[in-house]
PDB file of C-alpha atoms and ligand atoms in Angstrom:
ATOM      1  CA  MET T  17       3.552  12.883  77.234  1.00  0.00           C
ATOM      2  CA  LYS T  18       3.648  14.660  73.828  1.00  0.00           C
ATOM      3  CA  THR T  19       3.064  18.466  73.790  1.00  0.00           C
ATOM      4  CA  PRO T  20       0.628  19.377  71.293  1.00  0.00           C
ATOM      5  CA  ALA T  21       3.394  21.256  68.889  1.00  0.00           C
ATOM      6  CA  ILE T  22       5.484  17.616  68.938  1.00  0.00           C
ATOM      7  CA  ALA T  23       2.307  15.716  68.111  1.00  0.00           C
ATOM      8  CA  ILE T  24       1.338  18.098  65.181  1.00  0.00           C
ATOM      9  CA  LEU T  25       5.144  17.600  63.848  1.00  0.00           C
ATOM     10  CA  ALA T  26       4.818  13.538  64.050  1.00  0.00           C
ATOM     11  CA  THR T  27       1.608  13.654  61.929  1.00  0.00           C
ATOM     12  CA  VAL T  28       3.223  16.303  59.276  1.00  0.00           C
ATOM     13  CA  ILE T  29       6.581  13.839  59.319  1.00  0.00           C
ATOM     14  CA  SER T  30       4.276  10.810  59.173  1.00  0.00           C
ATOM     15  CA  ALA T  31       2.130  12.193  56.330  1.00  0.00           C
ATOM     16  CA  THR T  32       5.325  13.299  54.172  1.00  0.00           C
ATOM     17  CA  LEU T  33       7.119   9.780  54.521  1.00  0.00           C
ATOM     18  CA  PRO T  34       6.756   7.787  51.272  1.00  0.00           C
ATOM     19  CA  LEU T  35       4.681   4.900  51.225  1.00  0.00           C
ATOM     20  CA  GLY T  36       6.963   2.238  51.878  1.00  0.00           C
ATOM     21  CA  ALA T  37       8.400   3.993  54.935  1.00  0.00           C
ATOM     22  CA  GLN T  38       4.945   4.340  56.952  1.00  0.00           C
ATOM     23  CA  GLU T  39       3.931   1.987  59.281  1.00  0.00           C
ATOM     24  CA  LYS T  40       1.948  -0.775  57.150  1.00  0.00           C
ATOM     25  CA  LYS T  41      -1.517  -1.821  57.894  1.00  0.00           C
ATOM     26  CA  PRO T  42      -2.837  -5.035  56.277  1.00  0.00           C
ATOM     27  CA  LEU T  43      -5.214  -4.288  53.437  1.00  0.00           C
ATOM     28  CA  GLY T  44      -8.549  -5.250  53.418  1.00  0.00           C
ATOM     29  CA  TYR T  45      -9.735  -8.702  54.953  1.00  0.00           C
ATOM     30  CA  GLN T  46      -9.380 -12.462  54.733  1.00  0.00           C
ATOM     31  CA  ASP T  47     -12.179 -13.431  57.088  1.00  0.00           C
ATOM     32  CA  THR T  48     -14.917 -12.481  54.025  1.00  0.00           C
ATOM     33  CA  PRO T  49     -16.410 -15.017  51.886  1.00  0.00           C
ATOM     34  CA  LEU T  50     -14.404 -16.540  48.703  1.00  0.00           C
ATOM     35  CA  ILE T  51     -15.275 -14.855  45.479  1.00  0.00           C
ATOM     36  CA  PRO T  52     -16.895 -17.453  43.015  1.00  0.00           C
ATOM     37  CA  GLY T  53     -14.465 -18.834  40.772  1.00  0.00           C
ATOM     38  CA  THR T  54     -11.301 -17.262  42.382  1.00  0.00           C
ATOM     39  CA  ASN T  55      -9.072 -17.730  45.263  1.00  0.00           C
ATOM     40  CA  TRP T  56      -9.392 -14.588  46.821  1.00  0.00           C
ATOM     41  CA  HIS T  57     -11.603 -13.057  49.334  1.00  0.00           C
ATOM     42  CA  VAL T  58     -14.371 -10.224  49.079  1.00  0.00           C
ATOM     43  CA  HIS T  59     -11.565  -7.105  49.806  1.00  0.00           C
ATOM     44  CA  ASP T  60      -8.746  -9.699  49.826  1.00  0.00           C
ATOM     45  CA  GLY T  61      -5.819  -7.043  50.397  1.00  0.00           C
ATOM     46  CA  LEU T  62      -3.382  -9.854  49.156  1.00  0.00           C
ATOM     47  CA  ARG T  63      -4.936  -9.910  45.893  1.00  0.00           C
ATOM     48  CA  PRO T  64      -2.127  -8.873  43.138  1.00  0.00           C
ATOM     49  CA  GLN T  65      -2.382  -4.769  42.527  1.00  0.00           C
ATOM     50  CA  PRO T  66      -3.230  -3.645  39.197  1.00  0.00           C
ATOM     51  CA  LYS T  67       0.033  -2.498  37.317  1.00  0.00           C
ATOM     52  CA  VAL T  68       0.562   1.163  37.205  1.00  0.00           C
ATOM     53  CA  VAL T  69      -0.154   2.396  33.559  1.00  0.00           C
ATOM     54  CA  THR T  70       0.544   6.483  33.130  1.00  0.00           C
ATOM     55  CA  PRO T  71      -2.107   7.078  30.792  1.00  0.00           C
ATOM     56  CA  GLY T  72      -1.186   9.052  27.030  1.00  0.00           C
ATOM     57  CA  GLU T  73      -3.153  12.122  26.302  1.00  0.00           C
ATOM     58  CA  PHE T  74      -6.222  12.581  23.630  1.00  0.00           C
ATOM     59  CA  GLY T  75      -5.081  14.242  20.646  1.00  0.00           C
ATOM     60  CA  THR T  76      -6.786  17.054  18.595  1.00  0.00           C
ATOM     61  CA  GLN T  77      -7.181  17.404  14.664  1.00  0.00           C
ATOM     62  CA  GLU T  78      -3.704  19.190  14.872  1.00  0.00           C
ATOM     63  CA  LYS T  79      -2.041  16.839  17.053  1.00  0.00           C
ATOM     64  CA  ALA T  80      -2.168  12.814  17.324  1.00  0.00           C
ATOM     65  CA  SER T  81      -2.776  11.378  20.724  1.00  0.00           C
ATOM     66  CA  THR T  82      -0.042   9.923  22.931  1.00  0.00           C
ATOM     67  CA  VAL T  83       0.670   6.636  24.361  1.00  0.00           C
ATOM     68  CA  PRO T  84      -0.253   4.774  27.742  1.00  0.00           C
ATOM     69  CA  SER T  85       3.078   3.842  29.223  1.00  0.00           C
ATOM     70  CA  ASP T  86       2.536  -0.275  28.752  1.00  0.00           C
ATOM     71  CA  ALA T  87       1.186   0.101  24.942  1.00  0.00           C
ATOM     72  CA  VAL T  88       2.990  -1.338  21.890  1.00  0.00           C
ATOM     73  CA  VAL T  89       3.604   1.595  19.348  1.00  0.00           C
ATOM     74  CA  LEU T  90       2.938   0.297  15.843  1.00  0.00           C
ATOM     75  CA  PHE T  91       3.286   3.398  14.132  1.00  0.00           C
ATOM     76  CA  ASP T  92       4.392   6.927  16.153  1.00  0.00           C
ATOM     77  CA  GLY T  93       3.981   9.268  12.666  1.00  0.00           C
ATOM     78  CA  LYS T  94       7.656   8.195  11.816  1.00  0.00           C
ATOM     79  CA  ASP T  95       8.528   4.751  12.260  1.00  0.00           C
ATOM     80  CA  PHE T  96       6.589   1.879  10.271  1.00  0.00           C
ATOM     81  CA  SER T  97       9.378  -1.028  10.658  1.00  0.00           C
ATOM     82  CA  LYS T  98       6.636  -2.769  12.671  1.00  0.00           C
ATOM     83  CA  TRP T  99       4.633  -3.456   9.501  1.00  0.00           C
ATOM     84  CA  ARG T 100       5.697  -5.649   6.464  1.00  0.00           C
ATOM     85  CA  GLY T 101       4.213  -6.190   3.012  1.00  0.00           C
ATOM     86  CA  LYS T 102       3.203  -9.609   1.750  1.00  0.00           C
ATOM     87  CA  ASP T 103       6.562 -10.287   0.565  1.00  0.00           C
ATOM     88  CA  GLY T 104       9.338  -8.379   2.339  1.00  0.00           C
ATOM     89  CA  ASP T 105       9.031  -4.595   3.542  1.00  0.00           C
ATOM     90  CA  ALA T 106       5.873  -2.459   3.888  1.00  0.00           C
ATOM     91  CA  LYS T 107       6.012   0.169   0.911  1.00  0.00           C
ATOM     92  CA  TRP T 108       3.308   2.567   2.364  1.00  0.00           C
ATOM     93  CA  LYS T 109       4.406   6.102   2.166  1.00  0.00           C
ATOM     94  CA  VAL T 110       5.527   7.478   5.300  1.00  0.00           C
ATOM     95  CA  GLU T 111       5.995  11.701   5.120  1.00  0.00           C
ATOM     96  CA  GLY T 112       5.155  14.434   7.428  1.00  0.00           C
ATOM     97  CA  GLY T 113       3.859  12.387  10.659  1.00  0.00           C
ATOM     98  CA  VAL T 114       1.715  10.150   8.712  1.00  0.00           C
ATOM     99  CA  VAL T 115       1.572   6.737   6.587  1.00  0.00           C
ATOM    100  CA  GLU T 116      -0.082   6.692   3.524  1.00  0.00           C
ATOM    101  CA  ILE T 117      -2.051   4.147   1.385  1.00  0.00           C
ATOM    102  CA  ASN T 118      -0.319   3.942  -1.958  1.00  0.00           C
ATOM    103  CA  LYS T 119      -1.416   0.832  -3.846  1.00  0.00           C
ATOM    104  CA  THR T 120       1.586  -1.360  -2.901  1.00  0.00           C
ATOM    105  CA  GLY T 121      -0.575  -3.794  -0.935  1.00  0.00           C
ATOM    106  CA  ASP T 122      -1.850  -4.789   2.434  1.00  0.00           C
ATOM    107  CA  VAL T 123       0.307  -4.501   5.489  1.00  0.00           C
ATOM    108  CA  PHE T 124       1.018  -6.988   8.140  1.00  0.00           C
ATOM    109  CA  THR T 125       2.221  -6.365  11.751  1.00  0.00           C
ATOM    110  CA  LYS T 126       5.481  -8.433  12.083  1.00  0.00           C
ATOM    111  CA  ASP T 127       4.555  -9.405  15.457  1.00  0.00           C
ATOM    112  CA  GLU T 128       1.533 -11.403  16.402  1.00  0.00           C
ATOM    113  CA  PHE T 129      -1.095 -10.019  19.032  1.00  0.00           C
ATOM    114  CA  GLY T 130      -3.648 -11.852  21.066  1.00  0.00           C
ATOM    115  CA  PRO T 131      -5.796 -13.331  22.307  1.00  0.00           C
ATOM    116  CA  ASP T 132      -7.419 -10.236  23.716  1.00  0.00           C
ATOM    117  CA  ILE T 133      -6.230  -6.638  22.650  1.00  0.00           C
ATOM    118  CA  GLN T 134      -6.922  -3.048  23.060  1.00  0.00           C
ATOM    119  CA  LEU T 135      -6.141  -1.229  19.710  1.00  0.00           C
ATOM    120  CA  HIS T 136      -6.065   2.395  19.051  1.00  0.00           C
ATOM    121  CA  ILE T 137      -5.733   3.951  15.240  1.00  0.00           C
ATOM    122  CA  GLU T 138      -6.362   7.281  13.983  1.00  0.00           C
ATOM    123  CA  TRP T 139      -6.952   7.825  10.177  1.00  0.00           C
ATOM    124  CA  SER T 140      -7.994  10.285   7.643  1.00  0.00           C
ATOM    125  CA  ALA T 141      -9.965   9.572   4.390  1.00  0.00           C
ATOM    126  CA  PRO T 142      -8.598  11.436   1.243  1.00  0.00           C
ATOM    127  CA  VAL T 143      -9.547  15.191   0.218  1.00  0.00           C
ATOM    128  CA  PRO T 144     -10.974  15.895  -2.168  1.00  0.00           C
ATOM    129  CA  PRO T 145     -13.316  12.640  -1.858  1.00  0.00           C
ATOM    130  CA  SER T 146     -13.576  10.576  -4.893  1.00  0.00           C
ATOM    131  CA  GLY T 147     -15.356   7.403  -5.648  1.00  0.00           C
ATOM    132  CA  THR T 148     -18.708   6.293  -3.913  1.00  0.00           C
ATOM    133  CA  GLY T 149     -19.876   3.382  -1.752  1.00  0.00           C
ATOM    134  CA  GLN T 150     -17.135   1.101  -1.006  1.00  0.00           C
ATOM    135  CA  GLY T 151     -14.973   2.786  -3.151  1.00  0.00           C
ATOM    136  CA  ARG T 152     -14.560   5.693  -1.203  1.00  0.00           C
ATOM    137  CA  GLY T 153     -11.635   6.147   1.508  1.00  0.00           C
ATOM    138  CA  ASN T 154     -11.659   2.358   1.933  1.00  0.00           C
ATOM    139  CA  SER T 155      -9.500   0.498   3.940  1.00  0.00           C
ATOM    140  CA  GLY T 156      -9.668  -1.925   6.936  1.00  0.00           C
ATOM    141  CA  LEU T 157      -8.261  -3.424  10.202  1.00  0.00           C
ATOM    142  CA  PHE T 158      -8.250  -6.919  10.452  1.00  0.00           C
ATOM    143  CA  PHE T 159      -7.373  -9.066  13.275  1.00  0.00           C
ATOM    144  CA  HIS T 160      -5.467 -12.465  12.732  1.00  0.00           C
ATOM    145  CA  GLY T 161      -5.704 -11.225   9.087  1.00  0.00           C
ATOM    146  CA  LYS T 162      -9.555 -12.243   8.619  1.00  0.00           C
ATOM    147  CA  TYR T 163     -11.737 -10.374  11.085  1.00  0.00           C
ATOM    148  CA  GLU T 164     -12.097  -7.133   9.197  1.00  0.00           C
ATOM    149  CA  VAL T 165     -13.496  -3.624  11.115  1.00  0.00           C
ATOM    150  CA  GLN T 166     -14.288  -1.778   8.216  1.00  0.00           C
ATOM    151  CA  ILE T 167     -12.353   1.911   7.494  1.00  0.00           C
ATOM    152  CA  LEU T 168     -14.643   3.789   5.145  1.00  0.00           C
ATOM    153  CA  ASP T 169     -15.275   7.273   4.502  1.00  0.00           C
ATOM    154  CA  CYS T 170     -19.126   7.569   5.234  1.00  0.00           C
ATOM    155  CA  PHE T 171     -19.210  10.826   5.571  1.00  0.00           C
ATOM    156  CA  GLU T 172     -22.268  11.744   3.434  1.00  0.00           C
ATOM    157  CA  ASN T 173     -21.666   8.611   1.658  1.00  0.00           C
ATOM    158  CA  GLN T 174     -24.061   5.500   1.961  1.00  0.00           C
ATOM    159  CA  THR T 175     -23.191   2.057   1.190  1.00  0.00           C
ATOM    160  CA  TYR T 176     -24.707  -1.239   2.412  1.00  0.00           C
ATOM    161  CA  PRO T 177     -25.087  -0.908   6.471  1.00  0.00           C
ATOM    162  CA  ASP T 178     -22.545  -4.048   7.197  1.00  0.00           C
ATOM    163  CA  GLY T 179     -19.939  -2.559   4.836  1.00  0.00           C
ATOM    164  CA  GLN T 180     -19.607   0.826   6.543  1.00  0.00           C
ATOM    165  CA  ALA T 181     -17.226   2.458   8.774  1.00  0.00           C
ATOM    166  CA  THR T 182     -16.389   0.328  11.931  1.00  0.00           C
ATOM    167  CA  ALA T 183     -18.930  -2.283  10.710  1.00  0.00           C
ATOM    168  CA  ILE T 184     -17.922  -5.993  11.356  1.00  0.00           C
ATOM    169  CA  TYR T 185     -17.729  -6.431   7.694  1.00  0.00           C
ATOM    170  CA  GLY T 186     -20.737  -8.587   6.198  1.00  0.00           C
ATOM    171  CA  GLN T 187     -22.035  -9.274   9.457  1.00  0.00           C
ATOM    172  CA  THR T 188     -22.959  -5.980  11.950  1.00  0.00           C
ATOM    173  CA  PRO T 189     -23.286  -2.574  10.955  1.00  0.00           C
ATOM    174  CA  PRO T 190     -22.396   0.062  13.828  1.00  0.00           C
ATOM    175  CA  LEU T 191     -25.215   1.462  16.193  1.00  0.00           C
ATOM    176  CA  VAL T 192     -24.802   4.850  14.765  1.00  0.00           C
ATOM    177  CA  ASN T 193     -22.500   6.510  12.062  1.00  0.00           C
ATOM    178  CA  ALA T 194     -20.153   8.611  14.020  1.00  0.00           C
ATOM    179  CA  SER T 195     -17.966   9.590  10.915  1.00  0.00           C
ATOM    180  CA  ARG T 196     -16.161  12.840  10.610  1.00  0.00           C
ATOM    181  CA  ALA T 197     -15.503  15.019   7.016  1.00  0.00           C
ATOM    182  CA  PRO T 198     -12.793  13.520   4.498  1.00  0.00           C
ATOM    183  CA  GLY T 199      -9.212  15.003   5.857  1.00  0.00           C
ATOM    184  CA  GLN T 200     -10.477  15.100   9.490  1.00  0.00           C
ATOM    185  CA  TRP T 201      -8.753  12.612  11.844  1.00  0.00           C
ATOM    186  CA  GLN T 202     -10.874  10.020  13.204  1.00  0.00           C
ATOM    187  CA  THR T 203     -10.109   7.756  15.981  1.00  0.00           C
ATOM    188  CA  TYR T 204     -11.057   3.883  16.301  1.00  0.00           C
ATOM    189  CA  ASP T 205     -10.645   2.778  20.069  1.00  0.00           C
ATOM    190  CA  VAL T 206     -11.271  -1.000  19.740  1.00  0.00           C
ATOM    191  CA  VAL T 207     -11.524  -4.106  21.891  1.00  0.00           C
ATOM    192  CA  PHE T 208     -11.014  -7.298  20.225  1.00  0.00           C
ATOM    193  CA  ASN T 209     -11.395 -10.590  22.365  1.00  0.00           C
ATOM    194  CA  GLY T 210     -10.365 -13.229  20.056  1.00  0.00           C
ATOM    195  CA  PRO T 211     -12.040 -16.656  19.587  1.00  0.00           C
ATOM    196  CA  ARG T 212     -10.627 -19.748  21.376  1.00  0.00           C
ATOM    197  CA  PHE T 213     -10.614 -23.073  20.216  1.00  0.00           C
ATOM    198  CA  LYS T 214      -9.785 -26.375  21.550  1.00  0.00           C
ATOM    199  CA  ASP T 215      -9.225 -29.706  19.895  1.00  0.00           C
ATOM    200  CA  GLY T 216     -10.089 -27.977  16.635  1.00  0.00           C
ATOM    201  CA  GLN T 217     -13.675 -26.825  17.978  1.00  0.00           C
ATOM    202  CA  LEU T 218     -14.690 -23.590  18.845  1.00  0.00           C
ATOM    203  CA  VAL T 219     -15.479 -23.037  22.342  1.00  0.00           C
ATOM    204  CA  LYS T 220     -15.690 -19.361  22.478  1.00  0.00           C
ATOM    205  CA  PRO T 221     -16.524 -16.794  19.844  1.00  0.00           C
ATOM    206  CA  ALA T 222     -14.684 -13.413  19.007  1.00  0.00           C
ATOM    207  CA  PHE T 223     -16.198 -10.339  20.565  1.00  0.00           C
ATOM    208  CA  ILE T 224     -15.658  -6.719  19.312  1.00  0.00           C
ATOM    209  CA  THR T 225     -16.071  -3.644  21.069  1.00  0.00           C
ATOM    210  CA  ILE T 226     -15.652  -0.365  19.487  1.00  0.00           C
ATOM    211  CA  PHE T 227     -15.901   3.294  20.065  1.00  0.00           C
ATOM    212  CA  HIS T 228     -15.678   5.544  16.996  1.00  0.00           C
ATOM    213  CA  ASN T 229     -14.586   9.193  17.643  1.00  0.00           C
ATOM    214  CA  GLY T 230     -15.435   8.307  21.243  1.00  0.00           C
ATOM    215  CA  VAL T 231     -18.864   7.316  20.180  1.00  0.00           C
ATOM    216  CA  LEU T 232     -19.629   3.624  21.077  1.00  0.00           C
ATOM    217  CA  VAL T 233     -20.591   1.961  17.970  1.00  0.00           C
ATOM    218  CA  GLN T 234     -19.963  -1.681  18.849  1.00  0.00           C
ATOM    219  CA  ASN T 235     -21.184  -2.921  21.848  1.00  0.00           C
ATOM    220  CA  HIS T 236     -19.332  -6.325  22.876  1.00  0.00           C
ATOM    221  CA  THR T 237     -20.639  -7.663  19.185  1.00  0.00           C
ATOM    222  CA  GLU T 238     -20.253 -11.342  18.706  1.00  0.00           C
ATOM    223  CA  LEU T 239     -18.207 -12.431  15.698  1.00  0.00           C
ATOM    224  CA  LEU T 240     -20.055 -15.231  13.516  1.00  0.00           C
ATOM    225  CA  GLY T 241     -16.600 -16.201  12.115  1.00  0.00           C
ATOM    226  CA  ASP T 242     -14.543 -14.074   9.653  1.00  0.00           C
ATOM    227  CA  THR T 243     -15.451 -11.624   7.371  1.00  0.00           C
ATOM    228  CA  PRO T 244     -15.504 -12.456   3.852  1.00  0.00           C
ATOM    229  CA  HIS T 245     -17.045 -10.585   0.645  1.00  0.00           C
ATOM    230  CA  LYS T 246     -20.701 -11.662  -0.104  1.00  0.00           C
ATOM    231  CA  GLN T 247     -20.488 -14.915   2.321  1.00  0.00           C
ATOM    232  CA  VAL T 248     -21.556 -15.745   5.708  1.00  0.00           C
ATOM    233  CA  GLY T 249     -18.266 -15.803   7.898  1.00  0.00           C
ATOM    234  CA  ARG T 250     -17.312 -19.289   9.478  1.00  0.00           C
ATOM    235  CA  TYR T 251     -14.403 -19.849  11.834  1.00  0.00           C
ATOM    236  CA  VAL T 252     -11.358 -21.745  10.955  1.00  0.00           C
ATOM    237  CA  PRO T 253      -9.112 -22.839  14.120  1.00  0.00           C
ATOM    238  CA  HIS T 254      -6.315 -20.734  14.416  1.00  0.00           C
ATOM    239  CA  PRO T 255      -3.502 -20.024  17.165  1.00  0.00           C
ATOM    240  CA  GLU T 256      -4.513 -17.270  19.825  1.00  0.00           C
ATOM    241  CA  LYS T 257      -1.930 -14.473  18.568  1.00  0.00           C
ATOM    242  CA  GLY T 258      -1.820 -13.482  15.038  1.00  0.00           C
ATOM    243  CA  ALA T 259      -0.951 -10.164  12.702  1.00  0.00           C
ATOM    244  CA  ILE T 260      -2.925  -7.457  12.377  1.00  0.00           C
ATOM    245  CA  LYS T 261      -3.422  -6.633   8.849  1.00  0.00           C
ATOM    246  CA  MET T 262      -4.405  -3.189   7.350  1.00  0.00           C
ATOM    247  CA  GLN T 263      -6.049  -3.181   3.790  1.00  0.00           C
ATOM    248  CA  ASP T 264      -4.689  -1.509   0.618  1.00  0.00           C
ATOM    249  CA  HIS T 265      -7.920  -1.190  -1.037  1.00  0.00           C
ATOM    250  CA  GLY T 266      -6.527   1.330  -3.777  1.00  0.00           C
ATOM    251  CA  ASN T 267      -7.613   4.405  -2.085  1.00  0.00           C
ATOM    252  CA  PRO T 268      -4.951   6.876  -0.389  1.00  0.00           C
ATOM    253  CA  VAL T 269      -6.036   6.590   3.110  1.00  0.00           C
ATOM    254  CA  ARG T 270      -3.831   8.220   5.945  1.00  0.00           C
ATOM    255  CA  PHE T 271      -2.985   7.009   9.167  1.00  0.00           C
ATOM    256  CA  ARG T 272      -1.072   8.704  12.177  1.00  0.00           C
ATOM    257  CA  SER T 273      -0.956   7.070  16.183  1.00  0.00           C
ATOM    258  CA  ILE T 274      -1.178   3.167  15.983  1.00  0.00           C
ATOM    259  CA  TRP T 275      -0.937   1.212  19.168  1.00  0.00           C
ATOM    260  CA  LEU T 276      -2.191  -1.364  21.155  1.00  0.00           C
ATOM    261  CA  ARG T 277      -1.939  -3.299  24.516  1.00  0.00           C
ATOM    262  CA  GLU T 278      -2.528  -7.002  25.286  1.00  0.00           C
ATOM    263  CA  LEU T 279      -4.941  -7.314  27.862  1.00  0.00           C
ATOM    264  CA  LYS T 280      -4.560  -9.777  30.600  1.00  0.00           C
ATOM    265  CA  PRO T 281      -6.631 -10.219  34.078  1.00  0.00           C
ATOM    266  CA  VAL T 282      -5.164  -8.601  36.827  1.00  0.00           C
ATOM    267  CA  ASP T 283      -4.371 -12.117  38.498  1.00  0.00           C
ATOM    268  CA  SER T 284      -2.196 -13.015  35.971  1.00  0.00           C
ATOM    269  CA  GLN T 285      -0.139 -10.257  35.129  1.00  0.00           C
TER     270      GLN T 285
HETATM  271 MG1   MG F 304     -12.192  -2.749   3.644  1.00  0.00          MG
END
């Protein structure tokens, strides 16, 4: 029979052992109903565990955010080599921890991503501001090179609502205008669920959710199609993966931390 002191010691040792060395109890249940649409029971302990990801830290005006451990880094303040121009290398100006648009044309990721993506981007509109409406601090983030989330200096600068910052261009204005002043760093956190096509037909449209500076501005918005100027968008079938485009609209918008994560359901990771 254990003395109380030995019992306490055994408890302490057991609590300090690494997880794998402890006695394994089966997790959860298998005698519960199946969850419809899955092969898993309610509380099924055999279901795959979500992968462990170390989160990044939120940035400040002085400091860019850091990156989750499973993110694809598209720009870290120095290296812009994940991007190309229309013909050859991207020529946007990289200096002082930022990349700046310089009228050398749109840029595209060399790799293709999809169909479902989380994307983080930090940008800053030119100081002093110049131009009005669509002419002030204009760029854009295009999934598959064709579905535009507008980037525009909308701080005390009105334009048509479906063309303002975080609008699905030509379709859906943001819920609110969460813009910061020119020169301030702004963040977009975007979830893009790409459209699905089968046999040349649309079977599921694209959806976009966006937080602008932490404020929800697009709430799982369904896209009617691509985002042309002065026309209603429409879908033209394309592969599930595609390049991301950033627009050179002639304004020297600056960017720092840009990263994305491809999203996969836990059961298929
Ligand atoms: Mg634009």
